[in-house]
Tab-separated table of C-alpha atoms in Angstrom:
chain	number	residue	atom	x	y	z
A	143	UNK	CA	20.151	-7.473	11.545
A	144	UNK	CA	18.891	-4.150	12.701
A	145	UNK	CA	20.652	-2.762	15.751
A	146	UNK	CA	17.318	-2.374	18.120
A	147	UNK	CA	17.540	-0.542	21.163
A	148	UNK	CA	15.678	-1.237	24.570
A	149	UNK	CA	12.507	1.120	23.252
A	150	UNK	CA	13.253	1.015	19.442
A	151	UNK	CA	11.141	-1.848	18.757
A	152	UNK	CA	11.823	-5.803	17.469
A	153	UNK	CA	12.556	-7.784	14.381
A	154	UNK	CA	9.951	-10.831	13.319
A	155	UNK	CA	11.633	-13.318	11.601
A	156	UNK	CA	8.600	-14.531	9.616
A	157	UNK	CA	9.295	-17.967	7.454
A	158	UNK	CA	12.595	-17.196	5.721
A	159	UNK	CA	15.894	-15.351	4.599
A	160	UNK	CA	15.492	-16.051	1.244
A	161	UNK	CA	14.567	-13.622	-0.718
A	162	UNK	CA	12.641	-15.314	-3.680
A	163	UNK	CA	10.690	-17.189	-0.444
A	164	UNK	CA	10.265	-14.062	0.881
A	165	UNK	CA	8.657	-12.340	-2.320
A	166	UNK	CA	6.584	-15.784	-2.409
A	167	UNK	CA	5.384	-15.821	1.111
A	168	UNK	CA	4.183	-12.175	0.351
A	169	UNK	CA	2.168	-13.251	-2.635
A	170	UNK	CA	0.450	-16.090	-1.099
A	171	UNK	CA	-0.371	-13.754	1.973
A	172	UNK	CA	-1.989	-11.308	-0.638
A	173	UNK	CA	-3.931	-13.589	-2.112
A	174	UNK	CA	-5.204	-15.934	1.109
A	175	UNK	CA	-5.781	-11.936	2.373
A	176	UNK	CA	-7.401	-10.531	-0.592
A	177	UNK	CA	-9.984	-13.407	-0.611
A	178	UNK	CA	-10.545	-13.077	3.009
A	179	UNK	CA	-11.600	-9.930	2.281
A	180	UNK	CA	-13.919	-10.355	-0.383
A	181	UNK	CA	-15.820	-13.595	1.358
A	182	UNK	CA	-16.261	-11.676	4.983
A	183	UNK	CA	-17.466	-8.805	2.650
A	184	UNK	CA	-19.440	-10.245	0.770
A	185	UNK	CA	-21.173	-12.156	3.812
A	186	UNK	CA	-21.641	-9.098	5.895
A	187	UNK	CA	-23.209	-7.268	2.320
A	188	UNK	CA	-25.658	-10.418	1.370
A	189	UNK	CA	-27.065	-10.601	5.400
A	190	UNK	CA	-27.344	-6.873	5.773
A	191	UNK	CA	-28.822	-6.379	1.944
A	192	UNK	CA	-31.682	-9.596	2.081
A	193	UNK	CA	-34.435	-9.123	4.921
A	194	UNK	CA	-34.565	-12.707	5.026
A	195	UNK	CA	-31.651	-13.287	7.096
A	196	UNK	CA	-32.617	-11.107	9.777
A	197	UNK	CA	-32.481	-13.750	12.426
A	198	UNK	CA	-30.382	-13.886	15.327
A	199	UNK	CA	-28.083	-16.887	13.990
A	200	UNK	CA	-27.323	-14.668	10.622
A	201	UNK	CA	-26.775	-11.468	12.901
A	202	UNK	CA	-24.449	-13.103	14.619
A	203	UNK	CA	-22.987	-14.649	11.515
A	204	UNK	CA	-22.170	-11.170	10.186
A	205	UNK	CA	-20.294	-10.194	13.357
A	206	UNK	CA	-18.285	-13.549	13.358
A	207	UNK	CA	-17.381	-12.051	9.812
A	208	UNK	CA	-16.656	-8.423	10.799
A	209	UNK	CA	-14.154	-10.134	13.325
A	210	UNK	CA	-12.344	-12.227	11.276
A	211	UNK	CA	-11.915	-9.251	9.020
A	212	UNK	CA	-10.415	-7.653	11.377
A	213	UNK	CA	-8.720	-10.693	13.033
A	214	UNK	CA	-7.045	-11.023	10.185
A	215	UNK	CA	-6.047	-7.283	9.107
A	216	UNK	CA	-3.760	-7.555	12.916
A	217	UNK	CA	-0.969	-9.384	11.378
A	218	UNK	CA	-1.347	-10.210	7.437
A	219	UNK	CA	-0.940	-6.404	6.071
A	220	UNK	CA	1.961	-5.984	8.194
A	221	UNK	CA	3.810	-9.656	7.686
A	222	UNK	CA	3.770	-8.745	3.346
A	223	UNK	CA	4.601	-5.484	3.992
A	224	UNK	CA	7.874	-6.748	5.941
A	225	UNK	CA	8.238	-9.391	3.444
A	226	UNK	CA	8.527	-7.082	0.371
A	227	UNK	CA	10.540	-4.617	2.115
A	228	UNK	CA	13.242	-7.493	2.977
A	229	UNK	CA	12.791	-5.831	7.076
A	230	UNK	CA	11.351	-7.591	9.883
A	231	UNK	CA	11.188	-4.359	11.767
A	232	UNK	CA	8.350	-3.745	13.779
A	233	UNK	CA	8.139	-0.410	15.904
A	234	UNK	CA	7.246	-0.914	20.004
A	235	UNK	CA	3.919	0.935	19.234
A	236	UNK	CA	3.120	-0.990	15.885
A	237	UNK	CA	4.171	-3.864	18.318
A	238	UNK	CA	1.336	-3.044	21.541
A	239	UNK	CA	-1.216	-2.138	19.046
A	240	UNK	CA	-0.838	-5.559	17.352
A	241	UNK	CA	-1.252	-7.327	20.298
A	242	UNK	CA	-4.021	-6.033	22.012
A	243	UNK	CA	-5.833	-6.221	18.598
A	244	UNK	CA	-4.789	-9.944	18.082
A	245	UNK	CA	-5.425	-10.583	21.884
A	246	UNK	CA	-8.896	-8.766	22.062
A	247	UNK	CA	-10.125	-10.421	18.260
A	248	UNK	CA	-9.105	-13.719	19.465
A	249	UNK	CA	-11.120	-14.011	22.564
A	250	UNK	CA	-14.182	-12.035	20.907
A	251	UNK	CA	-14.370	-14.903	17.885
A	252	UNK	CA	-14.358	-17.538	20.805
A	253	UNK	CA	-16.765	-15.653	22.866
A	254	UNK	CA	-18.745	-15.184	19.458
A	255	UNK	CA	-18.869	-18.912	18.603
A	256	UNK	CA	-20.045	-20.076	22.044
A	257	UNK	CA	-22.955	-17.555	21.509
A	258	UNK	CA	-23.857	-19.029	17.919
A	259	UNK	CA	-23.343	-22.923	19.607
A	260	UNK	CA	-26.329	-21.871	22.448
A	261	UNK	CA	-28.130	-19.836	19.340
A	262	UNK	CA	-28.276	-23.341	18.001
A	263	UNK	CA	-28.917	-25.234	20.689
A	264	UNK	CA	-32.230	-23.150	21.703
A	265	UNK	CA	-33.549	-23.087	18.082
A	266	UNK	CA	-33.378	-27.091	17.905
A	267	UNK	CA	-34.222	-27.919	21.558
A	268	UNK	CA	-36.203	-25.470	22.141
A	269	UNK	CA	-37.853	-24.435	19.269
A	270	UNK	CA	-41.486	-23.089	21.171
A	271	UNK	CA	-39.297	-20.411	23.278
A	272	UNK	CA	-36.821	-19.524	20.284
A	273	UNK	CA	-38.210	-16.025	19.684
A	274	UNK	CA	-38.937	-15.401	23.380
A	275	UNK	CA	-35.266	-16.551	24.132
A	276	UNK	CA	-33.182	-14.846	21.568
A	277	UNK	CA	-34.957	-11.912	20.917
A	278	UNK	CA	-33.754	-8.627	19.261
A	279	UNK	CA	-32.603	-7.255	22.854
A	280	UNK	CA	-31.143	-10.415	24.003
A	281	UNK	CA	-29.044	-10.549	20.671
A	282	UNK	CA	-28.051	-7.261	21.054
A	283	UNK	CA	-26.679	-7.845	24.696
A	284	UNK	CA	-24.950	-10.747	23.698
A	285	UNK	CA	-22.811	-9.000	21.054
A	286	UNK	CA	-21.895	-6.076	22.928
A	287	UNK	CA	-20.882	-8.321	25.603
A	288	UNK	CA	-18.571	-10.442	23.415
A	289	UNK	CA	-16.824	-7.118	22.108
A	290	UNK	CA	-16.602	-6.320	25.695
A	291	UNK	CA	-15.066	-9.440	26.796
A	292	UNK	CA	-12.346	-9.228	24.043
A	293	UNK	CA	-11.466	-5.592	24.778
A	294	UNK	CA	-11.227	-6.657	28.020
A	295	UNK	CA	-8.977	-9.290	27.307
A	296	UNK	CA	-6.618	-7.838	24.689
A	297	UNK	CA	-6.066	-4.810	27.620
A	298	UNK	CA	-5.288	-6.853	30.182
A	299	UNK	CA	-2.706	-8.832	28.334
A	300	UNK	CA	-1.468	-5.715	26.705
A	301	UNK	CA	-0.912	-4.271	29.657
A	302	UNK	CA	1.189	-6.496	31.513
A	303	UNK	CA	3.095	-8.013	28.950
A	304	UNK	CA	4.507	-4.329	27.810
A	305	UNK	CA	5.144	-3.597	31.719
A	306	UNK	CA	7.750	-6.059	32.089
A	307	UNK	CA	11.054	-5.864	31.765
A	308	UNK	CA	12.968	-7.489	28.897
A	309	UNK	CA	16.401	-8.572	28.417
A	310	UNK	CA	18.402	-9.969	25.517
A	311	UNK	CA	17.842	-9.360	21.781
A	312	UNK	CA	14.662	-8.694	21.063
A	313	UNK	CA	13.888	-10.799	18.532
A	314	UNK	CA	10.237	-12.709	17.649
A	315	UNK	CA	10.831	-15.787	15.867
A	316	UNK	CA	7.113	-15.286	14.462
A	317	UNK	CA	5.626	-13.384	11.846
A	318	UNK	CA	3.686	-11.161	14.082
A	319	UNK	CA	4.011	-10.027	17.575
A	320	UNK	CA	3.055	-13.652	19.468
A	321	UNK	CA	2.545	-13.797	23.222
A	322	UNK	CA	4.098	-16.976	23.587
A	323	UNK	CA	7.168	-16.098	21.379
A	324	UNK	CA	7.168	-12.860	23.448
A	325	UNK	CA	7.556	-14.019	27.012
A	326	UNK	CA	10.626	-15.585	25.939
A	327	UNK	CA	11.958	-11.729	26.178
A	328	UNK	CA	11.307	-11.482	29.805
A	329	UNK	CA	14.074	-11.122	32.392
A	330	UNK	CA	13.994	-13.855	35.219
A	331	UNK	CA	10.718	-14.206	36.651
A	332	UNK	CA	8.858	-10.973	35.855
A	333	UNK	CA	6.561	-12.753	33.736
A	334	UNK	CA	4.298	-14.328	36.241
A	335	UNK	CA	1.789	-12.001	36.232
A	336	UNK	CA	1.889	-12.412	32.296
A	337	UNK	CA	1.661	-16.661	32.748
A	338	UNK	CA	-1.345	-15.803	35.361
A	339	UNK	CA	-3.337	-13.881	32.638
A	340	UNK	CA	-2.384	-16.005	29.976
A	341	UNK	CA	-3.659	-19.257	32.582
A	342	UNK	CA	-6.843	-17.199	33.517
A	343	UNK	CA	-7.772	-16.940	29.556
A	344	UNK	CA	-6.657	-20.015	29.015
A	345	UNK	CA	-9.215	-21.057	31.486
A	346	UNK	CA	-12.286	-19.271	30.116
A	347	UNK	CA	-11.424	-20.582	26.673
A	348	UNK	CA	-12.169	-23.808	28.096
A	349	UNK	CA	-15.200	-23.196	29.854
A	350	UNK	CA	-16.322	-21.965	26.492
A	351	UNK	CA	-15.392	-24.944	24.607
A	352	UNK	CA	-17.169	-27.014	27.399
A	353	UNK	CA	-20.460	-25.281	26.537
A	354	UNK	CA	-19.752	-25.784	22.837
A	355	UNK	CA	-19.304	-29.254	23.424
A	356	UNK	CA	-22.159	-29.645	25.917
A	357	UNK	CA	-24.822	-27.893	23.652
A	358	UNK	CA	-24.000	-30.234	20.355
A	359	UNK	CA	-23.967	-32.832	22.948
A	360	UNK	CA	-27.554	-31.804	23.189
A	361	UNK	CA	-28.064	-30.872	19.942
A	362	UNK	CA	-26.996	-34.470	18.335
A	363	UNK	CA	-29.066	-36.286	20.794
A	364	UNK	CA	-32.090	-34.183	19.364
A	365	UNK	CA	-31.827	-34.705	16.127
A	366	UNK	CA	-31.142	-38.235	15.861
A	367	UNK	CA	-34.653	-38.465	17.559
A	368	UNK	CA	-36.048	-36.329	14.781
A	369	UNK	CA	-37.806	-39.174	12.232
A	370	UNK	CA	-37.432	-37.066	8.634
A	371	UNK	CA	-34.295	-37.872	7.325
A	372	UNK	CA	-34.644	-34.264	5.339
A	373	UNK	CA	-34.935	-32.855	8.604
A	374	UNK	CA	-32.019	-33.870	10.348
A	375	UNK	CA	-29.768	-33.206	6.824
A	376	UNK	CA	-31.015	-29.368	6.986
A	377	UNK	CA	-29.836	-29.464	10.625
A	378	UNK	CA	-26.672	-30.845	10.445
A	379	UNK	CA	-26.567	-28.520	7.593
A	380	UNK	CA	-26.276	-25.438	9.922
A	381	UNK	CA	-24.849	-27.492	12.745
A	382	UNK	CA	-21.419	-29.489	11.600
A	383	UNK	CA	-19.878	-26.265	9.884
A	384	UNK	CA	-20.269	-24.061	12.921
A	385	UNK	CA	-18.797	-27.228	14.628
A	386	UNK	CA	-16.138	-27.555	12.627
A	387	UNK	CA	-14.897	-23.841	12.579
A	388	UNK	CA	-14.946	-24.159	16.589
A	389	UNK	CA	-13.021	-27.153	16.669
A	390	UNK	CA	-10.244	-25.863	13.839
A	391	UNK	CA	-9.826	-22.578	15.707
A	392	UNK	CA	-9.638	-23.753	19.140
A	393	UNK	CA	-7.239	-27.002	18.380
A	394	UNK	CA	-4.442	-24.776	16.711
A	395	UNK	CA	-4.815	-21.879	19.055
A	396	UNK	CA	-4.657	-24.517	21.930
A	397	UNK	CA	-1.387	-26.498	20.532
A	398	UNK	CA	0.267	-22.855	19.895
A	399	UNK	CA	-0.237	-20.964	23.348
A	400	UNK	CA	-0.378	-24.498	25.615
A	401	UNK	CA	3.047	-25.626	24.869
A	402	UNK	CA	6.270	-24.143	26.312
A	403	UNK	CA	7.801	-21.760	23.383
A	404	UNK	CA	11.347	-22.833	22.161
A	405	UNK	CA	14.560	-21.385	21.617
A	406	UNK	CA	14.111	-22.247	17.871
A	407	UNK	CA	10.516	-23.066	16.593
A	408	UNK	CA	10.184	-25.156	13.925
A	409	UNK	CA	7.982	-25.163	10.479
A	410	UNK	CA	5.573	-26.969	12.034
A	411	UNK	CA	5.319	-23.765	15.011
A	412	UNK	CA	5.029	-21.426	12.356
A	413	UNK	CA	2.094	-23.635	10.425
A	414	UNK	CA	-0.121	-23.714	13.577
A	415	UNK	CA	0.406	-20.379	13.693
A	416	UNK	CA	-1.090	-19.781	10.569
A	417	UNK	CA	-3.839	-22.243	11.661
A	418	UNK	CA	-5.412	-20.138	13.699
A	419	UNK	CA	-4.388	-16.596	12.640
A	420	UNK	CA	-4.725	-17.028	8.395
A	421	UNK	CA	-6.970	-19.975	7.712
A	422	UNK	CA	-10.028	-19.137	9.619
A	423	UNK	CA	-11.386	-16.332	8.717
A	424	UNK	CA	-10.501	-17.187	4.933
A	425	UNK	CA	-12.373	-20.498	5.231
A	426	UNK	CA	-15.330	-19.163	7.594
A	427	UNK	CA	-17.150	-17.485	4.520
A	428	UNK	CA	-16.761	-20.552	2.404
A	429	UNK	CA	-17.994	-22.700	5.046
A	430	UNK	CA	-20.735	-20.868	6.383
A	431	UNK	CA	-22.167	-20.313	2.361
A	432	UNK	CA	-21.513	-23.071	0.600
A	433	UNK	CA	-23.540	-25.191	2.818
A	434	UNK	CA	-25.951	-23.020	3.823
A	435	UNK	CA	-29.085	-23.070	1.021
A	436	UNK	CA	-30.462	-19.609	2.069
A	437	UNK	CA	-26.996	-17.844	2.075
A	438	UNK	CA	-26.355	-19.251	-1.684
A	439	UNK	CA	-30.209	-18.340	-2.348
A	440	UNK	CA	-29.306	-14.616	-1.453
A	441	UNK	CA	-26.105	-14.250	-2.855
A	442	UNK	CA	-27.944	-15.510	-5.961
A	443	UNK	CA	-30.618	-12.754	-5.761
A	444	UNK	CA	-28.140	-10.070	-4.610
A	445	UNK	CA	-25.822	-10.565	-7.912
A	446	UNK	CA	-28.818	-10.816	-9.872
A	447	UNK	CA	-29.498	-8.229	-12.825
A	448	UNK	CA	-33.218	-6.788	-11.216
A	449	UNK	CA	-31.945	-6.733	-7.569
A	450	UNK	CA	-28.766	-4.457	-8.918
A	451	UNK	CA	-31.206	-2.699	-11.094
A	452	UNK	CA	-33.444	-1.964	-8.094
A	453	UNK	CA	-30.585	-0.924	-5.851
A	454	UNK	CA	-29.315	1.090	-8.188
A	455	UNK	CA	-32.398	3.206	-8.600
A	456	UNK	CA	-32.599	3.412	-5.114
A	457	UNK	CA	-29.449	5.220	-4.554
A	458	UNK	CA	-30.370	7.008	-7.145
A	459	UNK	CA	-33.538	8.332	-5.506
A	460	UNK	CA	-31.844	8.609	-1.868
A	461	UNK	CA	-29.591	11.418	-3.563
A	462	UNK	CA	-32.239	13.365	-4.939
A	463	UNK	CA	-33.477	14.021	-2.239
């Protein structure tokens, strides 16, 4: 174990001692990470590229992507880089950075999934003041404001979980810098102010999930009234995969911060962890385009020969001049 000192920094103890697990776990990480990549990519490419999808519930679409990209970037790189290295070591500043980034990504993807639950609810129960209600402006707002709200967040926590006093070894039985596992570290009662923070986003993660749950609420009871069966199969279309991402997310990020951490956390600690952290934002671009008709329409005409062969030419002229 590597001798840490009070400012040195602290040692994750990821999955395993093994080595050959450890190689493994770094493989699997890759890959899960590497395909993360590519679908958030490619999502972010298809809705910028394809005019068509310049509505408010793609824009915001493409910024759910651009967090989970970096939502997952905060701990993945660094757990297969200590993996292959056979060192848990993380430095104090590698350490703050990672949390405020984890903290501040976290509450912006819940902020960013209430906004795309109202986006929904307005465009089906209110379809006559759609445009009026989520116009270009309004959409703009919105996203700065969930950005905001995260940075916000991942400060706040950053900054008084780093101002208090720890005692003991510090060692994070986790594979990334976790709050929970974290507060474990504190000496006596110093961590109040930490619990207080933790209870106050705690809180407003709730209220979100209440208006989740309140607009589908609404948005079930509308469709059920709608008479075309085709009609209510495109909506659920849009509806139960945004619905199921919210519920995924906020279950396994609930179980993990809402129970007390223990002195030694099992597998099952360390698979909720991935739950929330690894699984999302790999899944979120197969979710949101395999079911979605007009995503799969423009990925089609964005990997097709003449589109390439027109962007291409474009590029092309933009350099000339």
């Amino acid at each position: 174990m590597v001798n840490l000192t009070s400012e040195s920094g602290f040692l994750l103890m990821g999955f395993s001692d093994d080595r050959k697990l450890q190689v493994l776990h770094a493989v699997l990480f890759l890959v899960i990470y590497l395909l993360a990549l590519m679908g958030n990519l490619l999502i972010i490419t298809i809705i910028t590229l394809d005019h068509r999808l310049h509505s408010p519930m793609y824009y915001f679409l493409k910024h759910l992507s651009l967090l989970d990209l970096c939502f997952i970037s905060v701990t993945v790189p660094q757990s297969i880089a200590n993996s292959l290295m056979d060192n848990g070591y993380i430095s104090l500043g590698q350490c703050i950075l990672q949390v405020f980034f984890f903290i501040a990504l976290a509450s912006s993807e819940v902020a960013i999934l209430t906004v795309m639950s109202y986006d929904r609810y307005v465009a089906i129960c209110q379809p006559l003041h759609y445009e009026t209600i989520m116009n270009p402006s309004a959409c703009r707002h919105a996203v700065i404001a969930v950005w905001m709200a995260g940075g916000l967040s991942g400060l706040t926590h950053t900054t008084i979980n780093f101002s208090i006093p720890l005692c003991g070894e510090r060692v994070i039985h986790q594979f990334f810098c976790d709050v929970p596992q974290m507060l474990k570290l504190t000496c006596s009662y110093e961590f109040i102010n930490e619990i207080a923070v933790a209870a106050f986003t705690t809180s407003t993660a709730f209220i979100c999930l209440i208006s989740i749950v309140l607009s589908y609420v609404r948005i079930f009871s509308t469709v059920l009234r709608i008479p075309s069966a085709e009609g209510r199969t495109k909506v659920f279309s849009t509806c139960l995969p945004h619905l199921f991402v919210v519920s995924f997310f906020l279950s396994a990020a609930g179980f993990e911060f809402l129970k007390p951490p223990s002195d030694s956390p099992s597998a099952v600690d360390l698979m909720f962890s991935i739950f929330y952290t690894v699984i999302p934002p790999t899944l979120n671009p197969i979710i949101y385009s395999l079911r979605n008709k007009a995503m799969k329409a423009a990925l089609k005409k964005v990997l097709s020969k003449e589109e390439f062969y027109q962007r291409k030419m474009y590029v092309k002229a933009m350099f000339k001049l």
